[in-house]
Short mmCIF file of C-alpha atoms in Angstrom, two decimals:
data_model
loop_
_atom_site.label_atom_id
_atom_site.label_comp_id
_atom_site.label_asym_id
_atom_site.label_seq_id
_atom_site.Cartn_x
_atom_site.Cartn_y
_atom_site.Cartn_z
CA ALA U 1 -80.64 26.26 -157.19
CA GLU U 2 -82.24 26.99 -153.82
CA ALA U 3 -83.85 23.54 -153.67
CA ARG U 4 -80.48 21.91 -154.41
CA LYS U 5 -78.78 23.86 -151.61
CA ASP U 6 -81.58 22.85 -149.25
CA ALA U 7 -81.24 19.23 -150.35
CA LEU U 8 -77.48 19.33 -149.70
CA ALA U 9 -78.09 20.72 -146.22
CA HIS U 10 -80.54 17.91 -145.44
CA TYR U 11 -78.14 15.34 -146.90
CA GLY U 12 -75.23 16.58 -144.78
CA ALA U 13 -77.32 16.63 -141.63
CA ALA U 14 -78.54 13.12 -142.38
CA LEU U 15 -75.00 11.78 -142.73
CA TRP U 16 -74.12 13.42 -139.42
CA ASN U 17 -77.12 11.71 -137.79
CA VAL U 18 -76.26 8.32 -139.31
CA ARG U 19 -72.79 8.51 -137.78
CA ARG U 20 -74.35 9.21 -134.40
CA ASP U 21 -76.89 6.36 -134.71
CA ARG U 22 -79.87 8.68 -135.00
CA LEU U 23 -81.31 6.59 -137.78
CA LEU U 24 -84.92 7.76 -137.78
CA SER U 25 -83.91 11.42 -137.91
CA ALA U 26 -81.46 10.60 -140.68
CA ALA U 27 -84.18 8.80 -142.64
CA LYS U 28 -86.46 11.84 -142.47
CA GLN U 29 -83.66 14.13 -143.59
CA LEU U 30 -82.67 11.85 -146.45
CA GLU U 31 -86.29 11.63 -147.56
CA ALA U 32 -86.44 15.44 -147.57
CA ALA U 33 -83.19 15.66 -149.54
CA ALA U 34 -84.41 13.14 -152.13
CA LYS U 35 -87.68 15.04 -152.47
CA ARG U 36 -85.98 18.41 -152.95
CA ASP U 37 -83.41 17.12 -155.47
CA PRO U 38 -85.01 14.17 -157.29
CA ALA U 39 -82.21 13.95 -159.90
CA SER U 40 -79.51 13.24 -157.32
CA ALA U 41 -78.59 9.63 -156.62
CA ALA U 42 -76.72 10.21 -153.33
CA PRO U 43 -79.72 10.67 -150.99
CA LYS U 44 -81.48 7.69 -152.56
CA ARG U 45 -78.36 5.55 -152.21
CA GLU U 46 -77.96 6.40 -148.52
CA LEU U 47 -81.67 6.02 -147.92
CA ALA U 48 -81.59 2.51 -149.41
CA LYS U 49 -78.73 1.56 -147.06
CA LEU U 50 -80.54 3.06 -144.10
CA TYR U 51 -83.85 1.37 -144.89
CA ALA U 52 -82.06 -1.96 -145.23
CA GLN U 53 -80.43 -1.38 -141.87
CA LEU U 54 -83.82 -0.60 -140.32
CA GLY U 55 -85.39 -3.73 -141.83
CA ARG U 56 -87.63 -1.81 -144.22
CA ASP U 57 -86.74 -3.95 -147.22
CA PRO U 58 -89.53 -2.91 -149.65
CA GLU U 59 -88.61 0.75 -149.22
CA ALA U 60 -84.91 -0.12 -149.51
CA ILE U 61 -85.55 -1.93 -152.79
CA ARG U 62 -87.54 1.02 -154.14
CA CYS U 63 -84.80 3.51 -153.19
CA ALA U 64 -82.00 1.31 -154.53
CA ARG U 65 -83.78 1.02 -157.87
CA ALA U 66 -84.28 4.80 -157.97
CA ALA U 67 -80.61 5.37 -157.15
CA LEU U 68 -79.56 3.01 -159.94
CA GLU U 69 -81.80 4.86 -162.38
CA ALA U 70 -79.98 8.07 -161.49
CA ASP U 71 -76.50 6.46 -161.48
CA SER U 72 -76.29 3.19 -163.38
CA ASP U 73 -72.57 2.72 -162.53
CA ASP U 74 -73.13 2.47 -158.76
CA TYR U 75 -72.01 -1.10 -158.07
CA ASP U 76 -72.43 -0.82 -154.27
CA THR U 77 -76.11 -0.01 -154.62
CA ALA U 78 -76.53 -2.72 -157.26
CA LEU U 79 -75.01 -5.24 -154.86
CA LEU U 80 -77.30 -4.07 -152.05
CA LEU U 81 -80.27 -4.37 -154.39
CA ALA U 82 -79.23 -7.90 -155.38
CA LYS U 83 -79.03 -8.95 -151.72
CA LEU U 84 -82.40 -7.38 -150.92
CA LEU U 85 -84.09 -8.97 -153.91
CA LEU U 86 -82.59 -12.36 -153.07
CA GLY U 87 -83.99 -12.04 -149.57
CA ALA U 88 -87.38 -11.11 -151.00
CA GLY U 89 -87.38 -14.20 -153.23
CA GLU U 90 -87.15 -12.31 -156.51
CA LEU U 91 -84.35 -14.42 -157.97
CA ALA U 92 -84.47 -13.23 -161.58
CA ASP U 93 -84.29 -9.58 -160.56
CA ALA U 94 -81.56 -10.39 -158.03
CA VAL U 95 -79.44 -11.99 -160.75
CA ASP U 96 -79.94 -8.92 -162.98
CA ALA U 97 -78.85 -6.61 -160.16
CA ALA U 98 -75.83 -8.84 -159.44
CA LYS U 99 -74.83 -8.60 -163.10
CA VAL U 100 -74.92 -4.80 -162.83
CA ALA U 101 -72.80 -5.02 -159.68
CA THR U 102 -70.15 -7.10 -161.41
#
C-alpha cells in the first residue's frame, strides 16, 4: 500500500512536470513510479509517450509493450507502438499492434 501511494505521488509529479516541459525530470519520476508499482499501466503508458517525444524509440517500444501487457484494451498505446515499430522497420509487429489499436 505504501509503495502504491509513493508511486501515485511520483506519477502526479511527473504529469505536472510534463505539462511544464520538464521532460527529463518527468521521465525520472515516471520511471520511479513504474518501478514502485509494476502492475500499473499508467506510468508505463506515459513513459512510452515521453520516450517517443524525446526520441528514445527503443525505450518507448519497451514501455509501450509493458503498458499493453498490463492493459490490453489501451488503443492509444497500441497505436503509438504501431507507429514506433513501423519507424523501426518491424513491419509484422507494427501490423499486429495496429490490429490491437483498431
